[in-house]
Coordinates of C-alpha atoms in Angstrom, one line a residue:
Chain G
X22 CA 78.4 97.1 73.4
X23 CA 81.3 98.6 75.4
X24 CA 82.1 96.7 78.6
X25 CA 81.0 98.3 81.9
X26 CA 83.6 100.9 82.8
X27 CA 82.2 102.1 86.2
X28 CA 80.8 105.5 87.0
X29 CA 83.3 108.1 87.9
X30 CA 82.2 111.7 87.3
X31 CA 85.1 113.6 88.8
X32 CA 88.3 111.5 88.8
X33 CA 87.4 109.8 92.1
X34 CA 89.8 107.1 91.0
X35 CA 92.6 109.4 92.1
X36 CA 91.5 109.0 95.7
X37 CA 92.3 105.2 95.5
X38 CA 95.6 103.5 95.6
X39 CA 96.8 101.5 92.6
X40 CA 96.2 98.3 94.5
X41 CA 92.6 99.3 95.4
X42 CA 91.9 100.1 91.7
X43 CA 93.3 96.8 90.6
X44 CA 91.2 94.9 93.1
X45 CA 88.1 96.9 92.0
X46 CA 88.8 96.3 88.3
X47 CA 89.5 92.6 88.8
X48 CA 86.2 92.2 90.7
X49 CA 84.4 94.3 88.0
X50 CA 85.8 92.2 85.1
X51 CA 84.8 89.0 86.9
X52 CA 81.3 90.2 87.5
X53 CA 80.9 91.2 83.9
X54 CA 82.2 87.9 82.6
X55 CA 80.8 85.5 85.2
X56 CA 77.8 87.0 86.9
X57 CA 76.0 89.2 84.5
X58 CA 75.4 86.5 81.9
X59 CA 73.8 84.1 84.3
X60 CA 72.1 86.2 87.0
X61 CA 68.8 86.8 85.3
X62 CA 68.1 83.2 85.0
X63 CA 68.9 82.5 88.6
X64 CA 66.7 85.5 89.6
X65 CA 63.8 84.1 87.5
X66 CA 64.2 80.6 89.0
X67 CA 64.8 81.9 92.5
X68 CA 68.1 80.1 92.9
X69 CA 71.4 81.2 94.3
X70 CA 74.4 80.9 91.8
X71 CA 76.4 78.5 94.0
X72 CA 78.5 77.6 91.0
X73 CA 80.2 80.9 91.6
X74 CA 81.3 80.2 95.2
X75 CA 84.6 78.4 94.3
X76 CA 85.6 81.2 91.9
X77 CA 84.9 83.8 94.5
X78 CA 86.9 81.8 97.0
X79 CA 89.8 81.4 94.7
X80 CA 90.0 85.1 94.1
X81 CA 89.9 85.6 97.8
X82 CA 86.6 87.5 98.0
X83 CA 85.4 85.7 101.2
X84 CA 86.5 87.3 104.4
X85 CA 88.8 89.5 102.2
X86 CA 89.4 92.1 104.9
X87 CA 90.4 89.6 107.6
X88 CA 94.0 88.7 108.4
X89 CA 95.4 85.2 108.5
X90 CA 93.6 81.8 108.2
X91 CA 93.7 82.0 104.4
X92 CA 92.2 85.5 104.2
X93 CA 93.6 88.3 102.0
X94 CA 93.9 90.9 104.7
X95 CA 92.6 93.9 102.6
X96 CA 92.0 97.4 103.9
X97 CA 88.4 98.6 104.4
X98 CA 88.3 100.6 101.2
X99 CA 89.5 97.7 99.0
X100 CA 86.9 95.5 100.7
X101 CA 84.2 98.2 100.1
X102 CA 85.1 98.4 96.4
X103 CA 84.6 94.6 96.1
X104 CA 81.1 95.0 97.6
X105 CA 80.3 97.8 95.3
X106 CA 81.3 95.7 92.2
X107 CA 79.5 92.6 93.4
X108 CA 76.3 94.4 94.0
X109 CA 76.6 96.0 90.5
X110 CA 76.0 92.4 89.5
X111 CA 73.3 91.5 92.0
X112 CA 72.5 92.3 95.6
X113 CA 72.0 88.5 96.3
X114 CA 75.6 87.8 95.5
X115 CA 76.8 90.7 97.6
X116 CA 74.5 89.5 100.4
X117 CA 76.1 86.1 100.3
X118 CA 79.6 87.5 100.6
X119 CA 78.6 90.0 103.3
X120 CA 77.0 87.2 105.4
X121 CA 79.9 84.8 104.9
X122 CA 82.6 87.4 105.6
X123 CA 81.2 90.1 107.8
X124 CA 78.5 88.3 109.8
X125 CA 80.1 84.9 110.1
X126 CA 83.9 84.9 109.6
X127 CA 84.3 88.3 111.3
X128 CA 82.7 87.3 114.6
X129 CA 84.6 84.0 114.6
X130 CA 87.8 86.0 113.9
X131 CA 87.0 88.6 116.5
X132 CA 85.2 86.7 119.3
X133 CA 86.2 83.1 118.6
X134 CA 88.7 80.9 120.4
X135 CA 91.9 79.8 118.5
X136 CA 90.3 76.4 118.0
X137 CA 87.2 77.9 116.6
X138 CA 89.2 80.0 114.2
X139 CA 91.3 77.1 113.0
X140 CA 88.2 74.9 112.6
X141 CA 86.1 77.3 110.6
X142 CA 88.0 80.2 109.0
X143 CA 90.2 78.4 106.4
X144 CA 87.3 76.4 105.1
X145 CA 85.0 79.5 105.0
X146 CA 87.7 81.5 103.1
X147 CA 88.1 78.7 100.5
X148 CA 84.4 78.4 100.1
X149 CA 84.0 74.8 101.3
X150 CA 82.2 75.9 104.4
X151 CA 79.3 78.3 104.4
X152 CA 78.0 80.3 107.3
X153 CA 74.9 82.2 108.3
X154 CA 74.0 84.6 111.1
X155 CA 70.9 84.2 113.2
X156 CA 69.8 87.3 115.1
X157 CA 66.4 88.4 113.7
X158 CA 63.3 86.5 115.0
X159 CA 59.7 86.4 113.7
X160 CA 58.7 88.9 116.4
X161 CA 62.0 90.8 116.9
X162 CA 63.4 92.6 114.0
X163 CA 64.3 96.2 114.7
X164 CA 64.4 95.4 118.4
X165 CA 66.7 92.4 118.6
X166 CA 67.3 92.8 122.3
X167 CA 63.8 91.5 122.9
X168 CA 64.8 88.1 121.4
X169 CA 63.1 85.0 122.7
X170 CA 65.8 82.4 121.8
X171 CA 67.3 81.0 125.0
X172 CA 70.4 79.2 125.9
X173 CA 70.6 77.2 129.2
X174 CA 73.8 76.1 130.9
X175 CA 73.4 72.4 131.5
X176 CA 76.8 71.8 133.0
X177 CA 78.5 69.9 130.2
X178 CA 76.6 71.5 127.4
X179 CA 74.2 74.4 126.4
X180 CA 70.6 73.8 125.5
X181 CA 69.2 76.1 122.8
X182 CA 65.6 76.8 122.0
X183 CA 64.0 79.4 119.7
X184 CA 63.6 80.4 116.1
X185 CA 65.3 82.8 113.7
X186 CA 63.9 84.3 110.6
X187 CA 65.1 86.1 107.4
X188 CA 68.4 84.4 107.6
X189 CA 70.5 84.7 104.4
X190 CA 72.4 81.5 103.5
X191 CA 70.4 79.6 106.3
X192 CA 69.6 76.4 104.4
X193 CA 73.0 76.2 102.7
X194 CA 75.1 76.8 105.8
X195 CA 77.5 74.4 107.5
X196 CA 77.5 76.6 110.6
X197 CA 75.1 79.2 112.0
X198 CA 76.1 81.8 114.5
X199 CA 73.0 81.9 116.7
X200 CA 72.5 84.7 119.1
X201 CA 70.6 83.6 122.2
X202 CA 70.0 84.8 125.8
X203 CA 71.8 83.0 128.6
X204 CA 70.5 84.4 131.9
X205 CA 69.2 87.4 130.1
X206 CA 72.6 88.2 128.4
X207 CA 72.9 87.9 124.6
X208 CA 75.7 85.5 123.5
X209 CA 76.8 83.9 120.2
X210 CA 76.8 80.2 119.7
X211 CA 78.2 78.1 116.8
X212 CA 75.4 75.7 115.8
X213 CA 76.6 73.1 113.3
X214 CA 74.5 71.7 110.5
X215 CA 73.1 68.3 111.5
X216 CA 73.0 69.0 115.2
X217 CA 69.9 67.1 116.5
X218 CA 67.0 69.5 117.0
X219 CA 68.4 72.1 114.6
X220 CA 66.6 72.5 111.3
X221 CA 66.2 75.1 108.6
X222 CA 63.3 76.0 106.3
X223 CA 63.6 78.0 103.1
X224 CA 61.5 81.1 102.9
X225 CA 60.0 81.4 99.5
X226 CA 57.7 83.7 97.6
X227 CA 60.1 86.6 97.7
X228 CA 59.7 89.5 95.2
X229 CA 63.2 90.7 96.0
X230 CA 66.7 89.1 96.5
X231 CA 65.4 86.1 94.5
X232 CA 69.0 85.0 93.7
X233 CA 69.7 84.6 97.4
X234 CA 68.8 81.9 99.9
X235 CA 66.6 83.2 102.8
X236 CA 65.7 80.8 105.6
X237 CA 64.2 80.2 109.0
X238 CA 66.3 78.5 111.6
X239 CA 64.4 76.3 114.1
X240 CA 66.1 75.3 117.4
X241 CA 64.3 72.7 119.6
X242 CA 66.3 71.4 122.5
X243 CA 69.5 71.7 120.6
X244 CA 72.5 70.5 122.6
X245 CA 75.6 72.6 121.9
X246 CA 79.0 71.6 123.2
X247 CA 80.5 74.1 125.6
X248 CA 83.3 74.9 123.2
X249 CA 80.8 76.2 120.7
X250 CA 80.1 79.4 122.7
X251 CA 82.0 82.3 121.1
X252 CA 84.1 83.3 124.2
X253 CA 84.5 86.9 123.2
X254 CA 80.7 87.4 123.3
X255 CA 80.2 86.1 126.8
X256 CA 80.2 89.5 128.6
X257 CA 79.4 92.1 126.0
X258 CA 75.7 91.4 125.5
X259 CA 74.2 93.2 122.4
X260 CA 77.5 94.7 121.5
X261 CA 78.4 91.3 120.1
X262 CA 75.7 91.1 117.3
X263 CA 75.6 94.8 116.8
X264 CA 79.4 95.0 116.1
X265 CA 78.9 92.3 113.4
X266 CA 76.1 94.3 111.9
X267 CA 78.4 97.4 111.8
X268 CA 80.8 95.3 109.6
X269 CA 78.1 94.1 107.3
X270 CA 76.3 97.5 107.0
X271 CA 79.6 99.0 105.9
X272 CA 79.7 96.7 102.9
X273 CA 76.0 97.3 102.2
X274 CA 76.7 101.0 102.0
X275 CA 79.1 100.4 99.1
X276 CA 77.0 97.7 97.5
X277 CA 73.9 99.8 97.3
X278 CA 75.8 102.5 95.5
X279 CA 77.2 99.8 93.2
X280 CA 73.6 98.8 92.3
X281 CA 72.8 102.4 91.7
X282 CA 75.8 102.6 89.3
X283 CA 74.5 99.7 87.3
X284 CA 71.1 101.4 87.0
X285 CA 72.6 104.8 86.1
X286 CA 74.8 103.1 83.5
X287 CA 71.9 101.3 81.9
X288 CA 69.6 104.4 81.9
X289 CA 72.3 106.5 80.3
X290 CA 73.0 104.1 77.5
X291 CA 69.3 103.4 77.0
X292 CA 68.6 107.1 76.8
X293 CA 71.3 107.7 74.2
X294 CA 69.9 104.9 71.9
X295 CA 66.1 105.2 72.4
X296 CA 64.7 107.6 69.8
X297 CA 61.4 109.3 70.4
X298 CA 60.1 112.5 68.7
X299 CA 63.0 112.1 66.3
X300 CA 65.8 112.4 68.9
X301 CA 67.5 110.3 71.6
X302 CA 65.4 110.7 74.8
X303 CA 68.7 111.5 76.6
X304 CA 68.4 114.9 74.8
X305 CA 65.3 115.8 76.7
X306 CA 65.6 118.1 79.7
X307 CA 63.5 115.9 82.0
X308 CA 65.7 112.9 81.2
X309 CA 68.9 114.9 81.7
X310 CA 67.7 116.2 85.1
X311 CA 67.2 112.6 86.3
X312 CA 70.7 111.6 85.1
X313 CA 72.2 114.7 86.7
X314 CA 70.6 113.9 90.0
X315 CA 71.5 110.2 89.8
X316 CA 75.2 110.8 89.1
X317 CA 75.4 113.5 91.8
X318 CA 74.0 111.1 94.4
X319 CA 76.4 108.3 93.2
X320 CA 79.3 110.7 93.5
X321 CA 78.3 111.9 97.0
X322 CA 77.5 108.3 98.1
X323 CA 80.9 107.1 96.9
X324 CA 82.7 109.9 98.8
X325 CA 80.7 109.2 102.0
X326 CA 81.6 105.5 101.7
X327 CA 85.2 106.3 101.0
X328 CA 85.5 108.5 104.1
X329 CA 83.9 105.9 106.4
X330 CA 86.3 103.4 104.9
X331 CA 89.4 105.6 105.5
X332 CA 88.2 106.2 109.1
X333 CA 87.8 102.4 109.5
X334 CA 91.3 101.9 108.3
X335 CA 92.5 104.3 110.9
X336 CA 90.3 102.6 113.6
X337 CA 88.3 105.8 113.9
X338 CA 84.9 104.8 112.4
X339 CA 82.0 104.9 114.8
X340 CA 78.9 102.7 114.2
X341 CA 76.9 105.8 113.6
X342 CA 79.2 106.8 110.7
X343 CA 78.4 103.4 109.2
X344 CA 74.7 104.0 109.8
X345 CA 74.9 107.2 107.8
X346 CA 76.6 105.5 104.9
X347 CA 74.2 102.5 105.0
X348 CA 71.1 104.7 105.2
X349 CA 72.4 107.0 102.5
X350 CA 73.6 104.3 100.1
X351 CA 70.3 102.3 100.3
X352 CA 68.1 105.4 100.1
X353 CA 69.7 106.8 97.0
X354 CA 70.5 103.4 95.5
X355 CA 66.8 102.6 95.6
X356 CA 65.9 106.0 94.4
X357 CA 68.2 105.8 91.4
X358 CA 66.9 102.3 90.6
X359 CA 63.3 103.6 90.7
X360 CA 64.1 106.6 88.5
X361 CA 66.1 104.4 86.1
X362 CA 63.1 102.0 85.8
X363 CA 61.0 105.0 84.9
X364 CA 63.5 106.2 82.3
X365 CA 63.4 102.8 80.5
X366 CA 59.7 103.1 80.0
X367 CA 57.8 99.9 79.3
X368 CA 61.1 98.1 78.6
X369 CA 62.1 98.8 82.2
X370 CA 59.7 96.3 83.6
X371 CA 61.2 93.4 81.7
X372 CA 64.2 91.3 82.8
X373 CA 66.0 92.1 79.6
X374 CA 67.2 95.1 81.6
X375 CA 68.7 95.2 85.0
X376 CA 66.9 98.1 86.5
X377 CA 63.8 96.4 87.9
X378 CA 65.8 93.5 89.4
X379 CA 68.0 96.0 91.2
X380 CA 65.0 98.0 92.3
X381 CA 63.3 95.0 93.8
X382 CA 66.5 93.9 95.5
X383 CA 67.2 97.3 97.0
X384 CA 63.8 97.2 98.8
X385 CA 65.3 94.4 100.9
X386 CA 68.7 96.0 101.2
X387 CA 67.1 99.2 102.5
X388 CA 65.2 97.1 105.0
X389 CA 67.7 94.6 106.3
X390 CA 70.5 95.2 108.8
X391 CA 68.7 98.2 110.2
X392 CA 65.9 99.9 108.3
X393 CA 66.2 103.4 107.0
X394 CA 64.2 104.6 110.0
X395 CA 66.3 102.8 112.5
X396 CA 69.5 104.3 111.0
X397 CA 67.8 107.7 111.1
X398 CA 67.3 107.2 114.9
X399 CA 70.9 106.0 115.3
X400 CA 72.1 109.2 113.7
X401 CA 69.6 111.2 115.8
X402 CA 70.9 109.5 118.9
X403 CA 74.5 110.4 117.9
X404 CA 73.8 114.1 117.3
X405 CA 71.4 114.7 120.2
X406 CA 72.7 112.2 122.8
X407 CA 69.0 111.2 123.3
X408 CA 68.1 107.7 122.3
X409 CA 64.6 107.5 120.6
X410 CA 64.3 103.8 120.9
X411 CA 64.9 103.4 124.7
X412 CA 62.2 104.4 127.1
Chain J
X29 CA 112.4 76.3 84.3
X30 CA 113.2 79.9 83.3
X31 CA 110.3 81.3 81.3
X32 CA 110.2 84.7 79.6
X33 CA 107.0 86.4 78.6
X34 CA 107.0 89.4 76.3
X35 CA 104.1 91.7 77.0
X36 CA 102.9 95.0 75.5
X37 CA 100.5 97.6 76.9
X38 CA 98.2 98.7 74.1
X39 CA 95.0 100.8 73.7
X40 CA 92.0 98.9 75.0
X41 CA 90.1 97.2 72.2
X42 CA 87.1 99.4 72.5
X43 CA 89.1 102.6 72.0
X44 CA 87.7 104.9 69.4
X45 CA 90.9 105.6 67.5
X46 CA 91.8 109.2 66.7
X47 CA 94.8 110.1 64.6
X48 CA 97.2 112.6 66.0
X49 CA 97.9 116.1 64.5
X50 CA 101.0 114.8 62.7
X51 CA 98.9 112.3 60.7
X52 CA 101.3 109.5 61.6
X53 CA 100.5 108.6 65.2
X54 CA 97.5 107.6 67.2
X55 CA 96.3 110.4 69.5
X56 CA 96.9 108.8 72.9
X57 CA 95.0 111.4 75.0
X58 CA 91.8 109.8 76.5
X59 CA 93.0 106.4 75.4
X60 CA 92.6 103.7 78.1
X61 CA 95.6 101.3 78.1
X62 CA 95.4 97.6 78.8
X63 CA 97.7 94.6 78.8
X64 CA 97.4 93.3 75.3
X65 CA 94.6 90.7 75.3
X66 CA 96.7 88.0 73.5
X67 CA 99.5 88.4 76.1
X68 CA 97.1 87.3 78.8
X69 CA 97.1 83.9 77.2
X70 CA 100.9 83.9 77.0
X71 CA 101.2 84.8 80.7
X72 CA 98.7 82.1 81.7
X73 CA 100.5 79.5 79.7
X74 CA 103.8 80.5 81.3
X75 CA 102.3 80.3 84.8
X76 CA 100.8 76.8 84.1
X77 CA 104.1 75.6 82.8
X78 CA 105.9 76.9 85.9
X79 CA 103.2 75.3 88.1
X80 CA 103.5 72.0 86.3
X81 CA 107.2 71.8 86.6
X82 CA 107.1 72.8 90.2
X83 CA 109.8 75.4 90.2
X84 CA 111.2 78.1 88.0
X85 CA 110.7 81.8 87.3
X86 CA 108.3 83.7 85.0
X87 CA 109.7 87.1 84.0
X88 CA 107.8 89.7 82.0
X89 CA 109.6 91.8 79.5
X90 CA 108.1 94.9 78.0
X91 CA 109.1 98.0 76.0
X92 CA 107.6 101.3 76.8
X93 CA 107.4 104.3 79.2
X94 CA 107.2 102.9 82.7
X95 CA 105.0 105.8 83.9
X96 CA 102.3 104.8 81.4
X97 CA 102.5 101.0 81.4
X98 CA 103.6 100.1 85.0
X99 CA 100.1 99.7 86.4
X100 CA 99.1 97.3 83.6
X101 CA 102.4 95.3 83.8
X102 CA 101.7 94.9 87.5
X103 CA 98.5 93.1 86.7
X104 CA 100.7 90.4 85.1
X105 CA 102.6 90.2 88.4
X106 CA 99.3 90.0 90.3
X107 CA 98.4 87.0 88.2
X108 CA 101.6 85.2 89.4
X109 CA 104.6 86.3 87.3
X110 CA 107.7 86.6 89.5
X111 CA 109.1 89.9 88.3
X112 CA 109.1 92.3 85.4
X113 CA 111.6 94.3 83.3
X114 CA 110.5 97.4 81.5
X115 CA 112.8 98.7 78.8
X116 CA 112.3 102.4 79.0
X117 CA 112.2 104.1 75.6
X118 CA 110.1 106.3 73.5
X119 CA 107.9 104.0 71.5
X120 CA 106.4 106.5 69.0
X121 CA 109.0 105.7 66.3
X122 CA 109.5 102.0 67.1
X123 CA 108.7 99.3 64.5
X124 CA 108.5 95.6 65.2
X125 CA 112.2 95.0 64.4
X126 CA 113.3 97.6 66.9
X127 CA 111.0 96.1 69.6
X128 CA 112.3 92.6 68.8
X129 CA 115.9 93.8 69.0
X130 CA 115.3 95.5 72.4
X131 CA 113.5 92.5 73.9
X132 CA 116.1 90.0 72.6
X133 CA 119.0 91.9 74.0
X134 CA 117.5 91.8 77.4
X135 CA 116.1 88.3 77.3
X136 CA 119.4 86.8 76.3
X137 CA 120.9 87.7 79.6
X138 CA 118.1 85.9 81.4
X139 CA 118.8 82.7 79.5
X140 CA 115.2 81.3 79.4
X141 CA 114.3 77.9 78.0
X142 CA 111.1 79.2 76.4
X143 CA 109.7 82.6 75.4
X144 CA 105.9 83.2 75.3
X145 CA 104.1 86.2 73.8
X146 CA 100.7 87.0 72.3
X147 CA 100.4 86.4 68.6
X148 CA 100.2 90.1 68.0
X149 CA 99.5 93.3 69.8
X150 CA 96.0 94.7 69.3
X151 CA 97.1 98.1 68.2
X152 CA 99.1 97.7 65.0
X153 CA 98.4 94.0 64.5
X154 CA 101.7 93.4 62.7
X155 CA 102.4 90.0 64.3
X156 CA 106.1 90.3 63.6
X157 CA 107.7 90.4 67.0
X158 CA 107.5 86.6 67.9
X159 CA 109.2 85.6 64.6
X160 CA 111.8 88.4 64.8
X161 CA 112.7 87.5 68.5
X162 CA 113.0 83.9 67.5
X163 CA 115.3 84.8 64.5
X164 CA 117.5 86.9 66.7
X165 CA 117.7 84.2 69.3
X166 CA 118.3 81.6 66.6
X167 CA 115.4 79.5 68.0
X168 CA 112.4 77.9 66.3
X169 CA 109.1 79.7 66.6
X170 CA 105.5 78.4 66.5
X171 CA 103.0 81.2 65.9
X172 CA 99.3 81.4 66.8
X173 CA 99.4 78.4 69.0
X174 CA 96.0 77.3 70.3
X175 CA 97.1 74.2 72.2
X176 CA 100.5 73.4 73.8
X177 CA 101.9 70.4 75.6
X178 CA 105.5 70.3 76.9
X179 CA 107.2 67.2 78.3
X180 CA 110.9 67.0 79.1
X181 CA 112.5 69.2 76.5
X182 CA 110.0 68.5 73.8
X183 CA 106.9 70.4 72.8
X184 CA 103.8 69.7 70.7
X185 CA 101.9 72.7 69.5
X186 CA 98.7 73.0 67.6
X187 CA 97.8 75.9 65.4
X188 CA 94.5 76.4 63.7
X189 CA 94.9 76.8 59.9
X190 CA 92.3 77.2 57.2
X191 CA 90.1 74.1 57.4
X192 CA 92.1 72.2 59.9
X193 CA 94.7 72.0 62.7
X194 CA 98.4 71.9 62.1
X195 CA 100.5 70.0 64.7
X196 CA 104.1 71.1 65.2
X197 CA 106.6 69.2 67.3
X198 CA 110.0 70.3 68.3
X199 CA 112.4 70.7 71.2
X200 CA 113.1 73.6 73.5
X201 CA 114.3 76.3 73.5
X202 CA 111.5 77.9 71.4
X203 CA 109.3 80.9 71.0
X204 CA 105.6 80.3 71.2
X205 CA 103.1 83.0 70.3
X206 CA 99.6 82.6 71.8
X207 CA 96.3 82.5 70.0
X208 CA 93.1 83.2 71.8
X209 CA 91.8 80.0 73.3
X210 CA 95.2 78.6 74.2
X211 CA 93.9 78.6 77.8
X212 CA 91.5 80.5 80.0
X213 CA 93.5 83.1 81.8
X214 CA 92.9 83.2 85.5
X215 CA 91.7 86.3 87.4
X216 CA 94.3 87.7 89.7
X217 CA 93.6 86.7 93.3
X218 CA 93.4 89.4 96.0
X219 CA 96.5 87.9 97.5
X220 CA 98.2 88.0 94.2
X221 CA 97.4 91.7 93.9
X222 CA 98.7 92.4 97.3
X223 CA 101.9 90.4 96.6
X224 CA 102.4 92.1 93.3
X225 CA 103.3 95.4 95.0
X226 CA 106.4 93.8 96.5
X227 CA 107.6 92.0 93.4
X228 CA 110.5 93.5 91.6
X229 CA 109.8 95.7 88.6
X230 CA 113.1 96.8 87.0
X231 CA 113.2 99.9 84.8
X232 CA 116.1 100.0 82.4
X233 CA 116.9 102.9 80.1
X234 CA 117.1 101.5 76.6
X235 CA 118.4 102.8 73.3
X236 CA 116.2 101.7 70.5
X237 CA 117.8 100.9 67.1
X238 CA 116.6 102.9 64.1
X239 CA 113.4 101.5 62.7
X240 CA 113.4 99.6 59.4
X241 CA 109.9 100.6 58.7
X242 CA 108.6 104.2 59.1
X243 CA 104.9 105.0 59.2
X244 CA 104.2 107.5 56.5
X245 CA 100.7 108.3 57.3
X246 CA 97.6 106.9 59.1
X247 CA 94.1 107.3 57.7
X248 CA 90.7 106.3 59.2
X249 CA 88.5 104.2 56.9
X250 CA 86.0 106.4 55.0
X251 CA 82.7 106.8 56.8
X252 CA 80.1 104.4 55.6
X253 CA 77.9 105.8 52.9
X254 CA 74.3 106.4 54.0
X255 CA 71.9 103.5 53.4
X256 CA 69.0 103.8 51.0
X257 CA 65.4 102.8 51.5
X258 CA 64.1 100.9 48.5
X259 CA 60.6 100.3 49.7
X260 CA 58.7 98.7 52.6
X261 CA 57.2 95.3 53.4
X262 CA 57.1 92.2 51.1
X263 CA 57.0 94.4 47.9
X264 CA 60.5 95.6 48.6
X265 CA 61.9 92.1 48.7
X266 CA 62.3 91.7 45.0
X267 CA 64.0 95.0 44.7
X268 CA 66.4 94.1 47.5
X269 CA 67.3 90.8 45.8
X270 CA 67.9 92.6 42.5
X271 CA 70.2 95.1 44.2
X272 CA 72.1 92.4 46.1
X273 CA 72.6 90.5 42.9
X274 CA 73.4 93.3 40.5
X275 CA 74.7 96.2 42.5
X276 CA 76.4 94.6 45.6
X277 CA 77.1 91.4 43.7
X278 CA 76.9 89.3 46.8
X279 CA 74.4 86.7 45.8

């Protein structure tokens, strides 16, 4: 079988720089060689492929778009292309890199003190330290502002109490960025593994993102040293966590299209080989219509992601731009995966093929970091000036 | 240590080869070019040698048209080579001896202690250039090396031969051609890719000597004849055995 060559219907490659293509191709080759052969087994077993962490770190995939502290300092588009290729392998792997880079390293890089940056970023870039991001709570998902988790100023330390849920990397993390209310204002705290009162519990029984660690974080009278408050988050309230989400959502937009590309690619080659009624099923009009719709949405999704990326590089991207790309990528990525599963017939339900794994994964990807509906309302807010989710 | 690596950019191994209208060349339209797979082992070995000695320079040498091969050569720089020299010439009429002459002329000026290259390029598979470069340099050559150790000025190379392993020992300078499995080539790191943009890539106009060998014509292998169905199920087995024995003569 020919190696995966990507999905490019109309010379979209010419919109990328030589460097961006090389970064994309390198990640793609690595995913083909190292991820694809092992990911099904991890998915079956419900384990994260942590043997890949050192390799990803060595290539520089962790915090790749950050400057300094051992990070590669890539532009937004190159970073997006990495996410696209990682999620072509599996959403769980891309989720790991998103959480490590966009939700943990980015806030430390953006809101942390110099000491915090020196302490955490080099180790997180080289994969020896893992991070997670605790915002969502059992009763506060789409409405994080309502969070119950509290921080109290006890003079020489902060005291944290509360619980977080659906936390990617939770159990395997050396540090959690926990968002908590101090006098009603949301701030970010670095909670280190092993701090008394801080525990994690793995959430099992998932039908999606099985090759990813999802956890609860439990905080019971956890004493946090004063220097573990992210100083930049002290006076910006919800803008702190939301700005992190904007970074991660941007990567998700690319990743979801990457998963769609994997499904399209598999459906296309299956359709050309599978013979029914004496001809390849790809010759039938209904099959071709599906392929045509899939590749059209992949092409449009890529262009949307690329434009948001270019705006980001110019410092002109608005969170609502990212919302459109995240909403679009996940919606169509999932749609493509569902169609592709259909096109593979009975074979499509087995894990001999990638489509159903991607389809199940994308149900999570469409839901986390702002559901489809929440992003709809963010776009609605932007175009009308009228917020649907406030009063 | 100064280390030279000769690399070639060739059609990717999954290319469906089409013969050009002249019947003598490969139709290069729609052909995806790649750094020759065997050269990746050569580059990796050179980088490891440089890293183990702690200093030195790894320089890539290639013959071809810069416009078509530059992007692939840069991947070698992204892996860690220090700079590249492209000898700019029309490659359609080049044979191995001309390529070897061009490379040797340039490499001599660099004065390396060792030259690495892939055992052959994946397009014409001639496997001539390593030996011809070595002859022109007046150096020993070990081809198809699958394991290499260098200490001081001495090397110990292993090559897989029919039914065993041949061990060759010698002293530098030498030409080493790499077999698959010599090492596991690294992936370029993102920092390496970013740094590659700033590494020197010299393009030099080169006059190729006349080829010794000229390709007269290229032909694709004949299409495989259609298979025949001799029967179905267990009854067919006897017939298949008979055909394998008497017609195909393979058992």
